[in-house]
Short mmCIF file of C-alpha atoms and ligand atoms in Angstrom, two decimals:
data_model
loop_
_atom_site.label_atom_id
_atom_site.label_comp_id
_atom_site.label_asym_id
_atom_site.label_seq_id
_atom_site.Cartn_x
_atom_site.Cartn_y
_atom_site.Cartn_z
CA MET B 1 -0.08 -0.02 0.04
CA PRO B 2 1.47 3.41 -0.76
CA PHE B 3 1.70 6.32 1.55
CA GLN B 4 -1.76 7.52 1.90
CA VAL B 5 -2.40 11.25 3.43
CA HIS B 6 -5.72 12.77 4.30
CA ASN B 7 -6.16 15.73 2.26
CA THR B 8 -8.49 18.66 3.69
CA LEU B 9 -9.21 19.70 0.44
CA THR B 10 -10.97 16.82 -0.77
CA LYS B 11 -11.76 15.53 2.65
CA ALA B 12 -10.39 12.09 1.96
CA LYS B 13 -7.47 9.86 2.13
CA GLU B 14 -5.46 9.68 -0.97
CA PRO B 15 -2.33 8.07 -2.24
CA PHE B 16 0.71 10.46 -1.87
CA ARG B 17 2.17 11.21 -5.47
CA SER B 18 4.62 14.13 -5.56
CA LEU B 19 4.59 16.52 -8.46
CA GLN B 20 8.19 15.55 -9.34
CA PRO B 21 9.22 11.92 -8.88
CA GLY B 22 11.62 11.60 -5.93
CA LEU B 23 11.04 15.19 -4.81
CA VAL B 24 8.55 16.65 -2.16
CA ARG B 25 7.98 20.27 -1.79
CA MET B 26 6.32 21.14 1.57
CA TYR B 27 5.52 24.41 3.27
CA ASN B 28 4.62 24.68 6.83
CA CYS B 29 2.97 27.57 8.39
CA GLY B 30 5.35 28.75 11.08
CA PRO B 31 5.09 30.87 14.17
CA THR B 32 4.06 34.48 14.58
CA VAL B 33 7.16 35.62 16.78
CA TYR B 34 5.35 37.83 19.37
CA GLY B 35 5.57 35.56 22.14
CA ARG B 36 7.16 32.32 22.99
CA ALA B 37 5.62 29.29 21.11
CA HIS B 38 3.64 27.00 23.47
CA ILE B 39 3.34 23.21 23.39
CA GLY B 40 0.25 23.49 21.21
CA ASN B 41 2.17 25.22 18.67
CA PHE B 42 4.84 22.50 18.81
CA ARG B 43 2.22 19.91 18.30
CA ALA B 44 1.74 21.50 14.71
CA TYR B 45 5.39 21.81 13.92
CA LEU B 46 6.18 18.32 15.28
CA PHE B 47 3.58 16.88 12.87
CA ALA B 48 5.32 18.51 10.17
CA ASP B 49 8.78 17.22 11.26
CA THR B 50 7.37 13.68 11.57
CA LEU B 51 5.88 13.95 8.10
CA ARG B 52 9.00 15.13 6.71
CA ARG B 53 11.06 12.11 8.49
CA TRP B 54 8.67 9.51 7.19
CA LEU B 55 8.76 10.93 3.53
CA GLU B 56 12.51 10.80 4.01
CA CYS B 57 12.36 7.40 5.27
CA SER B 58 10.52 6.46 2.30
CA GLY B 59 13.32 7.45 0.10
CA LEU B 60 12.14 10.90 -1.02
CA GLU B 61 13.86 14.17 -0.80
CA VAL B 62 12.05 16.82 1.03
CA ARG B 63 12.21 20.35 0.45
CA GLN B 64 10.84 21.88 3.69
CA VAL B 65 9.96 25.56 4.23
CA MET B 66 8.68 27.05 7.30
CA ASN B 67 7.87 30.77 7.61
CA ILE B 68 8.54 33.20 10.23
CA THR B 69 5.75 35.74 10.49
CA ASP B 70 7.33 38.90 11.93
CA VAL B 71 4.82 41.32 10.68
CA GLY B 72 1.35 41.79 9.50
CA HIS B 73 -0.48 39.17 11.55
CA LEU B 74 -3.14 41.37 13.40
CA LEU B 75 -4.70 40.63 16.75
CA ASP B 76 -8.00 39.76 15.15
CA ASP B 77 -7.88 37.32 12.18
CA ALA B 78 -10.73 39.41 10.68
CA GLU B 79 -7.96 41.84 10.16
CA GLU B 80 -8.74 44.42 12.64
CA GLY B 81 -6.73 45.76 15.55
CA GLU B 82 -3.24 45.94 16.03
CA ASP B 83 -0.20 43.90 14.62
CA LYS B 84 0.58 41.31 17.28
CA ILE B 85 4.18 42.09 17.30
CA GLU B 86 3.79 45.64 17.62
CA ALA B 87 1.08 45.42 20.35
CA GLN B 88 3.67 43.09 22.09
CA ALA B 89 6.37 45.74 21.64
CA ARG B 90 4.18 48.45 23.10
CA ARG B 91 3.42 46.28 26.33
CA GLU B 92 7.18 45.67 26.79
CA LYS B 93 8.19 49.27 25.47
CA LEU B 94 10.55 47.61 23.10
CA ASP B 95 11.19 48.08 19.36
CA PRO B 96 8.93 45.40 17.44
CA TRP B 97 12.20 44.21 15.61
CA ALA B 98 13.82 43.31 19.14
CA ILE B 99 10.66 41.49 19.87
CA SER B 100 10.50 39.47 16.63
CA ARG B 101 14.25 38.86 16.71
CA ARG B 102 14.12 37.45 20.34
CA HIS B 103 11.36 35.10 19.75
CA THR B 104 12.57 33.84 16.54
CA GLU B 105 15.76 32.96 18.41
CA GLN B 106 13.90 31.23 21.08
CA PHE B 107 12.05 29.32 18.38
CA PHE B 108 14.88 28.01 16.63
CA ALA B 109 16.40 26.98 20.20
CA ASP B 110 13.24 25.19 21.15
CA LEU B 111 12.80 23.45 17.77
CA LYS B 112 16.46 21.92 18.08
CA ASP B 113 15.55 20.92 21.68
CA LEU B 114 12.66 19.07 20.47
CA GLY B 115 14.92 17.22 17.91
CA CYS B 116 13.17 18.84 14.77
CA LEU B 117 15.22 18.48 11.80
CA PRO B 118 16.17 21.97 10.47
CA ALA B 119 14.02 23.07 7.36
CA MET B 120 15.73 24.02 4.12
CA VAL B 121 14.89 27.52 4.91
CA TYR B 122 12.73 29.77 7.57
CA PRO B 123 11.77 32.83 5.56
CA LYS B 124 10.98 35.82 7.45
CA ALA B 125 7.98 37.82 6.08
CA SER B 126 9.76 41.25 6.64
CA GLU B 127 12.33 39.85 4.09
CA HIS B 128 10.07 39.16 1.24
CA ILE B 129 7.96 42.48 0.75
CA PRO B 130 9.14 42.85 -3.00
CA GLU B 131 7.66 39.10 -3.68
CA MET B 132 4.52 40.01 -1.91
CA LEU B 133 4.13 43.36 -3.85
CA GLU B 134 4.70 41.53 -7.02
CA MET B 135 1.85 39.06 -6.52
CA ILE B 136 -0.35 42.07 -5.17
CA ASP B 137 0.46 44.19 -8.54
CA GLY B 138 -0.37 40.80 -10.39
CA LEU B 139 -3.54 40.30 -8.67
CA VAL B 140 -4.55 43.77 -9.04
CA ALA B 141 -3.81 43.67 -12.97
CA LYS B 142 -5.71 40.47 -13.18
CA GLY B 143 -9.01 42.05 -11.68
CA TYR B 144 -8.83 39.94 -8.30
CA ALA B 145 -7.79 42.82 -6.04
CA TYR B 146 -8.71 46.48 -5.81
CA GLN B 147 -7.38 49.43 -4.08
CA VAL B 148 -9.28 51.74 -1.67
CA GLY B 149 -6.99 54.91 -0.71
CA GLN B 150 -3.66 53.06 0.22
CA ASP B 151 -5.06 49.70 1.06
CA VAL B 152 -5.60 46.86 -1.34
CA TYR B 153 -8.14 44.29 -0.95
CA TYR B 154 -8.56 40.80 -2.42
CA GLU B 155 -12.18 40.52 -3.93
CA VAL B 156 -13.23 36.98 -3.15
CA SER B 157 -16.45 37.11 -5.23
CA LYS B 158 -14.11 36.85 -8.43
CA PHE B 159 -12.53 33.55 -7.33
CA PRO B 160 -15.20 31.02 -7.83
CA ARG B 161 -13.27 28.20 -5.61
CA TYR B 162 -13.25 30.47 -2.66
CA GLY B 163 -14.48 28.33 0.38
CA ARG B 164 -13.72 24.86 -0.98
CA LEU B 165 -10.91 24.02 1.41
CA SER B 166 -13.10 25.38 4.58
CA GLY B 167 -16.41 24.45 3.16
CA ASN B 168 -17.64 28.15 3.62
CA SER B 169 -19.60 29.79 0.77
CA VAL B 170 -19.22 33.60 -0.05
CA GLU B 171 -22.94 34.01 0.52
CA GLU B 172 -22.69 32.58 4.11
CA LEU B 173 -19.69 34.53 4.90
CA ASP B 174 -21.87 37.62 3.75
CA ALA B 175 -24.88 36.68 6.03
CA GLY B 176 -22.49 36.03 9.10
CA ALA B 177 -20.41 39.15 8.66
CA ARG B 178 -20.09 41.71 11.38
CA ILE B 179 -22.16 44.88 11.29
CA ASP B 180 -19.05 47.21 11.71
CA VAL B 181 -17.23 45.82 8.56
CA ARG B 182 -14.91 48.14 7.11
CA GLU B 183 -16.93 50.05 4.53
CA GLU B 184 -14.41 50.39 2.00
CA LYS B 185 -14.59 46.63 1.19
CA ARG B 186 -16.89 45.74 -1.64
CA HIS B 187 -17.76 42.65 0.18
CA PRO B 188 -17.44 41.82 3.89
CA ALA B 189 -15.27 38.61 2.99
CA ASP B 190 -12.76 40.56 1.16
CA PHE B 191 -9.55 40.37 2.72
CA ALA B 192 -6.58 42.77 2.92
CA LEU B 193 -3.47 42.04 0.80
CA TRP B 194 -1.77 45.42 1.92
CA LYS B 195 -2.71 47.83 4.41
CA SER B 196 -1.38 51.33 5.26
CA ASP B 197 -1.10 52.79 8.81
CA PRO B 198 1.31 55.77 9.46
CA HIS B 199 1.40 54.77 13.20
CA HIS B 200 2.91 51.25 12.07
CA VAL B 201 6.50 51.18 13.11
CA MET B 202 7.26 48.02 10.55
CA LYS B 203 6.06 49.59 7.42
CA TRP B 204 7.31 49.94 3.81
CA THR B 205 6.74 52.22 0.67
CA SER B 206 5.10 50.84 -2.20
CA ARG B 207 3.17 52.37 -5.31
CA PHE B 208 0.08 52.35 -2.82
CA GLY B 209 1.62 54.87 -0.30
CA PRO B 210 4.51 55.17 2.08
CA ASP B 211 3.18 53.51 5.28
CA GLY B 212 2.11 50.11 4.03
CA PHE B 213 2.49 46.55 5.35
CA PRO B 214 1.37 43.22 4.05
CA GLY B 215 -1.76 41.31 5.10
CA TRP B 216 -0.89 37.78 6.92
CA HIS B 217 -2.12 35.57 4.01
CA ILE B 218 -0.26 36.93 1.27
CA GLU B 219 3.00 36.60 3.15
CA CYS B 220 2.58 32.76 2.93
CA SER B 221 1.58 32.75 -0.64
CA ALA B 222 4.63 34.85 -1.46
CA MET B 223 7.25 33.14 0.60
CA SER B 224 6.10 29.46 -0.44
CA ARG B 225 6.30 30.83 -4.28
CA ARG B 226 9.73 32.38 -3.84
CA HIS B 227 11.25 29.19 -2.17
CA LEU B 228 9.37 26.35 -3.54
CA GLY B 229 7.78 27.58 -6.94
CA ASP B 230 4.31 28.02 -8.24
CA ARG B 231 2.92 24.44 -7.16
CA ILE B 232 3.99 22.57 -4.06
CA ASP B 233 3.04 19.05 -2.99
CA ILE B 234 2.04 19.55 0.62
CA HIS B 235 0.99 22.59 2.80
CA THR B 236 0.42 22.16 6.47
CA GLY B 237 -0.92 24.23 9.53
CA GLY B 238 -2.97 23.79 12.75
CA GLU B 239 -6.73 23.19 11.99
CA ASP B 240 -7.36 26.91 12.77
CA ASN B 241 -5.30 27.87 9.78
CA ILE B 242 -7.81 26.41 7.37
CA PHE B 243 -10.12 29.29 7.56
CA PRO B 244 -9.29 32.20 6.72
CA HIS B 245 -5.52 31.91 6.15
CA HIS B 246 -5.15 28.76 4.03
CA GLU B 247 -8.43 29.69 2.11
CA CYS B 248 -6.93 33.04 1.26
CA GLU B 249 -3.59 31.72 0.47
CA ILE B 250 -5.23 29.28 -2.29
CA ALA B 251 -7.15 32.19 -3.66
CA GLN B 252 -4.02 34.60 -3.97
CA THR B 253 -1.63 31.91 -5.24
CA GLU B 254 -4.17 30.22 -7.66
CA ALA B 255 -5.38 33.44 -9.06
CA PHE B 256 -2.03 34.77 -9.80
CA THR B 257 -0.44 31.68 -11.20
CA GLY B 258 -3.38 30.35 -12.95
CA GLU B 259 -2.40 26.70 -11.54
CA PRO B 260 -3.28 24.60 -8.51
CA PHE B 261 -1.35 25.57 -5.64
CA ALA B 262 -0.55 22.71 -2.92
CA THR B 263 -1.84 19.31 -3.76
CA TYR B 264 -2.24 18.12 -0.30
CA TRP B 265 -3.30 20.22 2.44
CA MET B 266 -2.62 18.74 5.94
CA HIS B 267 -3.99 19.93 9.28
CA THR B 268 -3.24 19.07 13.06
CA LYS B 269 -6.05 18.97 15.30
CA PHE B 270 -5.49 21.21 18.29
CA LEU B 271 -3.74 20.32 21.53
CA GLN B 272 -5.86 21.07 24.68
CA VAL B 273 -4.77 21.36 28.20
CA ASP B 274 -6.79 19.49 31.08
CA GLY B 275 -9.67 19.27 28.70
CA GLY B 276 -9.93 22.83 27.61
CA LYS B 277 -8.34 25.60 25.53
CA MET B 278 -4.96 26.83 26.30
CA SER B 279 -5.05 30.35 27.38
CA LYS B 280 -2.95 32.94 28.93
CA ARG B 281 -5.49 33.75 31.45
CA LEU B 282 -5.53 29.98 32.76
CA GLY B 283 -1.64 29.99 32.55
CA ASN B 284 -1.68 26.77 30.84
CA CYS B 285 0.15 27.84 27.49
CA TYR B 286 2.88 25.91 28.69
CA SER B 287 6.55 26.51 27.32
CA LEU B 288 9.41 24.03 27.09
CA ASP B 289 10.65 25.52 30.32
CA ASP B 290 7.38 24.87 32.12
CA VAL B 291 7.93 21.20 30.90
CA ARG B 292 11.39 21.29 32.24
CA ALA B 293 10.43 22.80 35.59
CA LYS B 294 8.15 19.99 36.12
CA GLY B 295 11.22 17.66 35.95
CA PHE B 296 10.15 16.21 32.47
CA THR B 297 12.71 15.87 29.58
CA ILE B 298 11.91 17.64 26.20
CA ARG B 299 12.68 14.28 24.53
CA ALA B 300 9.54 12.91 26.38
CA LEU B 301 7.43 16.01 25.55
CA ARG B 302 8.40 15.06 21.87
CA PHE B 303 7.12 11.74 22.15
CA CYS B 304 3.97 12.71 24.08
CA LEU B 305 3.16 15.33 21.34
CA ILE B 306 3.74 12.99 18.46
CA ARG B 307 2.30 9.97 19.82
CA GLY B 308 -1.36 10.44 19.35
CA HIS B 309 -2.91 10.60 15.84
CA TYR B 310 -2.43 14.26 14.27
CA ARG B 311 -6.24 14.33 13.23
CA THR B 312 -7.31 13.38 16.88
CA PRO B 313 -7.45 16.08 19.56
CA LEU B 314 -4.83 15.60 22.00
CA ASN B 315 -5.65 16.37 25.63
CA PHE B 316 -2.36 17.40 27.56
CA THR B 317 -2.00 16.87 31.31
CA TRP B 318 1.04 16.23 33.27
CA ASP B 319 -0.37 12.62 33.96
CA ILE B 320 -0.20 12.00 30.03
CA LEU B 321 3.36 13.40 29.93
CA ARG B 322 4.18 10.95 32.76
CA GLU B 323 2.72 8.04 30.96
CA ALA B 324 4.57 9.06 27.75
CA THR B 325 7.79 8.98 29.56
CA SER B 326 7.36 5.56 30.92
CA VAL B 327 6.46 4.28 27.23
CA LEU B 328 9.40 5.90 26.02
CA GLU B 329 11.43 4.31 28.65
CA ASN B 330 10.08 1.00 27.65
CA LEU B 331 11.21 1.74 23.95
CA ASP B 332 14.67 2.70 25.28
CA ASP B 333 14.82 -0.53 27.11
CA LEU B 334 13.73 -2.27 23.88
CA VAL B 335 16.95 -1.01 22.19
CA VAL B 336 19.00 -2.22 25.27
CA ARG B 337 17.50 -5.62 25.16
CA LEU B 338 17.87 -6.06 21.58
CA ARG B 339 21.43 -5.12 21.63
CA ARG B 340 22.13 -7.71 24.43
CA THR B 341 20.15 -10.51 22.61
CA GLN B 342 22.10 -9.58 19.53
CA ALA B 343 25.38 -10.40 21.47
CA GLY B 344 24.14 -13.71 21.95
CA GLN B 345 22.43 -13.23 25.55
CA SER B 346 18.96 -14.96 24.77
CA GLY B 347 17.00 -17.82 25.94
CA ALA B 348 15.58 -18.52 22.42
CA ALA B 349 16.02 -21.83 20.90
CA SER B 350 17.99 -20.71 17.74
CA ALA B 351 19.75 -17.72 16.34
CA ASP B 352 16.92 -17.34 13.83
CA ALA B 353 13.99 -17.53 16.22
CA GLY B 354 11.69 -14.80 15.79
CA LEU B 355 12.57 -13.63 12.54
CA ASP B 356 8.95 -13.96 11.12
CA GLU B 357 7.53 -11.99 13.82
CA VAL B 358 10.30 -9.47 13.52
CA GLY B 359 9.29 -9.05 9.87
CA ASP B 360 5.76 -8.64 10.64
CA ALA B 361 6.27 -6.14 13.16
CA MET B 362 8.49 -4.00 10.78
CA ALA B 363 5.80 -4.30 8.21
CA GLU B 364 3.26 -3.30 10.66
CA PHE B 365 5.17 -0.09 11.69
CA ARG B 366 5.54 0.89 7.96
CA ALA B 367 1.83 0.21 7.36
CA GLY B 368 0.93 2.35 10.25
CA MET B 369 3.14 5.28 8.98
CA ASP B 370 1.80 4.94 5.40
CA ASP B 371 -1.60 4.99 6.69
CA ASP B 372 -1.89 8.87 6.97
CA LEU B 373 0.87 8.92 9.63
CA ASN B 374 -0.93 6.66 12.26
CA VAL B 375 1.93 6.96 14.74
CA PRO B 376 -0.29 5.03 17.50
CA ARG B 377 -0.25 2.14 15.14
CA ALA B 378 3.45 2.23 14.49
CA ILE B 379 4.30 2.28 18.11
CA ALA B 380 2.18 -0.63 18.69
CA ALA B 381 4.33 -2.53 16.40
CA LEU B 382 7.40 -1.55 18.46
CA MET B 383 5.66 -2.66 21.60
CA LYS B 384 5.06 -6.00 19.80
CA LEU B 385 8.99 -6.14 19.40
CA ARG B 386 9.42 -5.30 22.99
CA SER B 387 7.10 -8.25 24.37
CA LEU B 388 8.98 -10.51 22.06
CA SER B 389 12.34 -9.45 23.46
CA LEU B 390 10.90 -9.68 27.13
CA GLU B 391 9.72 -13.33 26.62
CA GLU B 392 13.06 -14.21 25.07
CA GLN B 393 11.76 -15.32 22.01
CA LEU B 394 14.13 -13.49 19.66
CA GLY B 395 17.36 -15.15 18.62
CA SER B 396 20.56 -13.26 17.97
CA MET B 397 19.89 -12.94 14.32
CA ALA B 398 16.15 -11.58 14.71
CA ALA B 399 17.52 -9.11 17.29
CA ALA B 400 20.09 -7.79 14.99
CA GLN B 401 17.44 -7.31 12.35
CA ALA B 402 14.97 -5.69 14.87
CA LEU B 403 17.91 -3.56 16.27
CA GLN B 404 18.65 -2.24 12.71
CA PHE B 405 15.22 -1.40 12.14
CA VAL B 406 14.41 0.45 15.38
CA VAL B 407 17.64 2.49 14.95
CA ASN B 408 17.38 3.34 11.15
CA THR B 409 13.82 3.34 10.46
CA ALA B 410 11.59 3.76 13.67
CA ASN B 411 13.88 6.19 15.49
CA ARG B 412 14.78 7.98 12.26
CA THR B 413 10.86 8.74 12.13
CA LEU B 414 10.09 9.16 15.82
CA GLY B 415 13.39 10.97 16.64
CA CYS B 416 13.22 10.47 20.45
CA ILE B 417 14.27 6.80 21.23
CA GLN B 418 17.48 6.60 23.03
CA VAL B 419 19.48 4.49 20.51
CA GLU B 420 23.17 5.49 21.21
CA GLU B 421 24.96 2.78 23.36
CA SER B 422 26.06 4.57 26.40
CA SER B 423 29.16 4.04 28.52
CA LEU B 424 26.44 4.36 31.37
CA GLY B 425 25.50 0.68 31.20
CA THR B 426 29.41 -0.55 31.58
CA GLU B 427 29.74 1.59 34.66
CA VAL B 428 26.55 0.91 36.34
CA GLU B 429 26.86 -2.87 35.58
CA ALA B 430 30.36 -2.86 37.35
CA LYS B 431 29.10 -1.25 40.31
CA ILE B 432 26.20 -3.49 40.54
CA ARG B 433 28.62 -6.58 40.21
CA GLU B 434 30.77 -5.12 42.97
CA ARG B 435 27.95 -4.45 45.31
CA LEU B 436 26.91 -8.38 44.84
CA ALA B 437 30.20 -9.24 45.47
CA ALA B 438 30.30 -7.09 48.72
CA ARG B 439 27.06 -8.43 49.98
CA LYS B 440 28.18 -11.94 49.26
CA ALA B 441 31.18 -11.17 51.51
CA LYS B 442 28.76 -9.77 54.18
CA ASP B 443 30.43 -6.38 53.65
CA PHE B 444 27.09 -4.70 54.02
CA ALA B 445 28.43 -1.11 54.58
CA ARG B 446 30.27 -1.31 51.18
CA GLY B 447 27.07 -2.60 49.58
CA ASP B 448 25.15 0.34 51.01
CA LYS B 449 27.65 2.86 49.75
CA LEU B 450 27.77 1.46 46.15
CA ARG B 451 23.78 1.38 46.22
CA ASP B 452 23.88 5.24 47.39
CA GLU B 453 26.50 5.87 44.56
CA LEU B 454 23.99 4.15 41.91
CA VAL B 455 21.08 6.27 43.45
CA ALA B 456 23.12 9.42 42.93
CA MET B 457 23.55 8.43 39.38
CA GLY B 458 19.70 8.21 38.93
CA ILE B 459 19.63 4.65 38.78
CA THR B 460 16.97 2.52 40.50
CA LEU B 461 17.60 -1.30 41.11
CA GLU B 462 14.92 -4.04 41.61
CA ASP B 463 16.19 -7.21 43.12
CA THR B 464 14.37 -10.19 41.25
CA ALA B 465 14.74 -13.89 41.45
CA LYS B 466 16.95 -13.88 38.20
CA GLY B 467 19.11 -11.01 39.51
CA VAL B 468 19.32 -7.20 39.79
CA ILE B 469 17.25 -5.20 37.25
CA TRP B 470 18.38 -1.37 36.83
CA LYS B 471 17.01 1.47 35.05
CA HIS B 472 18.29 4.94 34.53
CA LYS B 473 15.23 7.38 35.65
CA ALA B 474 15.95 10.20 33.23
CA SER B 475 16.92 8.28 29.86
CA GLY B 476 14.99 5.17 30.67
CA ALA B 477 18.04 3.05 29.72
CA GLY B 478 18.60 -0.01 31.78
CA GLY B 479 19.62 -3.67 31.96
CA GLY B 480 19.97 -6.70 33.91
CA PRO B 481 19.17 -9.14 35.24
CA ILE B 482 22.58 -9.24 36.77
CA ALA B 483 23.41 -12.22 39.05
P1 LIG E 501 0.34 31.11 15.58
O1 LIG E 501 1.78 31.52 16.15
O2 LIG E 501 -0.58 31.50 16.48
O3 LIG E 501 0.22 31.76 14.07
O4 LIG E 501 0.31 29.52 15.56
C1 LIG E 501 1.45 28.91 14.77
C2 LIG E 501 0.88 27.49 14.65
O5 LIG E 501 0.31 26.63 15.70
C3 LIG E 501 -0.21 27.52 13.57
O6 LIG E 501 -0.05 26.36 12.62
C4 LIG E 501 -1.39 27.09 14.42
O7 LIG E 501 -2.50 26.39 13.76
C5 LIG E 501 -0.59 26.26 15.45
N1 LIG E 501 -1.29 26.09 16.85
C6 LIG E 501 -1.92 27.16 17.52
N2 LIG E 501 -2.32 26.73 18.75
C7 LIG E 501 -2.57 25.47 18.68
C8 LIG E 501 -2.91 24.30 19.49
N3 LIG E 501 -3.31 24.46 20.67
N4 LIG E 501 -2.72 22.99 19.11
C9 LIG E 501 -2.03 22.81 17.91
N5 LIG E 501 -1.71 23.66 16.93
C10 LIG E 501 -1.74 24.92 17.47
ZN1 LIG E 502 0.88 30.56 6.65
#
């Protein structure tokens, strides 16, 4: 079965076929850099990262572009109110450029900590004004846009497909429009391509006047076209981007180029916190630092955020992060066990015992990912490998094959399993053996001291009938039994 993706445009799962064989052009709507990104935002970016990783694992080259909105996103998506960055700058009594610079740097640091692969380019809106004006001029020339004073609006009724992505119709938008619609618009659903405001700090001179700045939607149309060309394969964003943002992007790009824009539109369902919306008022717009402060690793957060299906809403609680941490520890432990079994420490009857089961689990992982990135199904396949290794049903050959798969495919896709062999194991196991010897020699004081040293290293010990099993609390790595 080829890779299937759910396309918001057709509301169906479709086989994925790129415009150019072997190459995928993907655009991800990125952050508006007026504040620190929260874990909800990261659900959307981690989805994009997982998609890119799976495409690469499937042998495709991916040109990934994620924009940085550093101007033009107004507080109200209906295009009223202040620019989000300028509003923040006013609150902090800072230059808006300083605000956007600070949060862009923070965003890159957070992406890195989350293990996201770097995109080909992170274009900044403020550095693509000529490209935006070129499209705006073209849209005016073609009769899709009109100028009122120093502002330019897109006339949605000129684009018959407007509403196809979101299921809205121009008539409904008319009926639902607010009374205080700006009078200069020909239709309440028309949206701004270029606006003008002498009080704006981030502004540019154009043929429309001296104090202009772009509308949010035109930024993505222009940056996508500049870096990926007129047509692209995949465009992603959170579900709130479907309307108006992506609907408007389609209208702009397709009217300008005369060609279909993106083949596949993919949207991540929202992350909720404690069963409700994230909000500044409730103080639950958690950042990566909030997660660290609660004693969790960012690696576990990554796992927690990619673990559910991206088209199912995810309810974040500290409990589910705790649970995700322990599932991830089990996956780390799978690698440790496979390594040991590969080295010949197995109770299995023969070296090739379990080869078929390993083959089935690998196929199931792939089938899960190919099924519109069904990460839960793929993880269940890894858990199957874990039960086989726990029950000692794998011989050394089967373990070697499974280990290669976990390191080279599963973890290249998930990006958070601890796959490196650490020197920790050797050190810990030496101490455990020393402790066992001390106890045997009835030197309990020495035994207790060694135990304390292990505890200080973050190691927990469990005495079982077969020997001592150990686990590293932070990384989840572990081993045993040592007798
Ligand atoms: P913004 O910076 O508000 O433009 O949002 C950046 C990205 O994060 C967009 O793709 C949004 O759709 C997405 N996003 C915002 N809030 C959430 C959330 N709670 N869950 C998932 N995605 C979100
Ligand atoms: Zn966008």
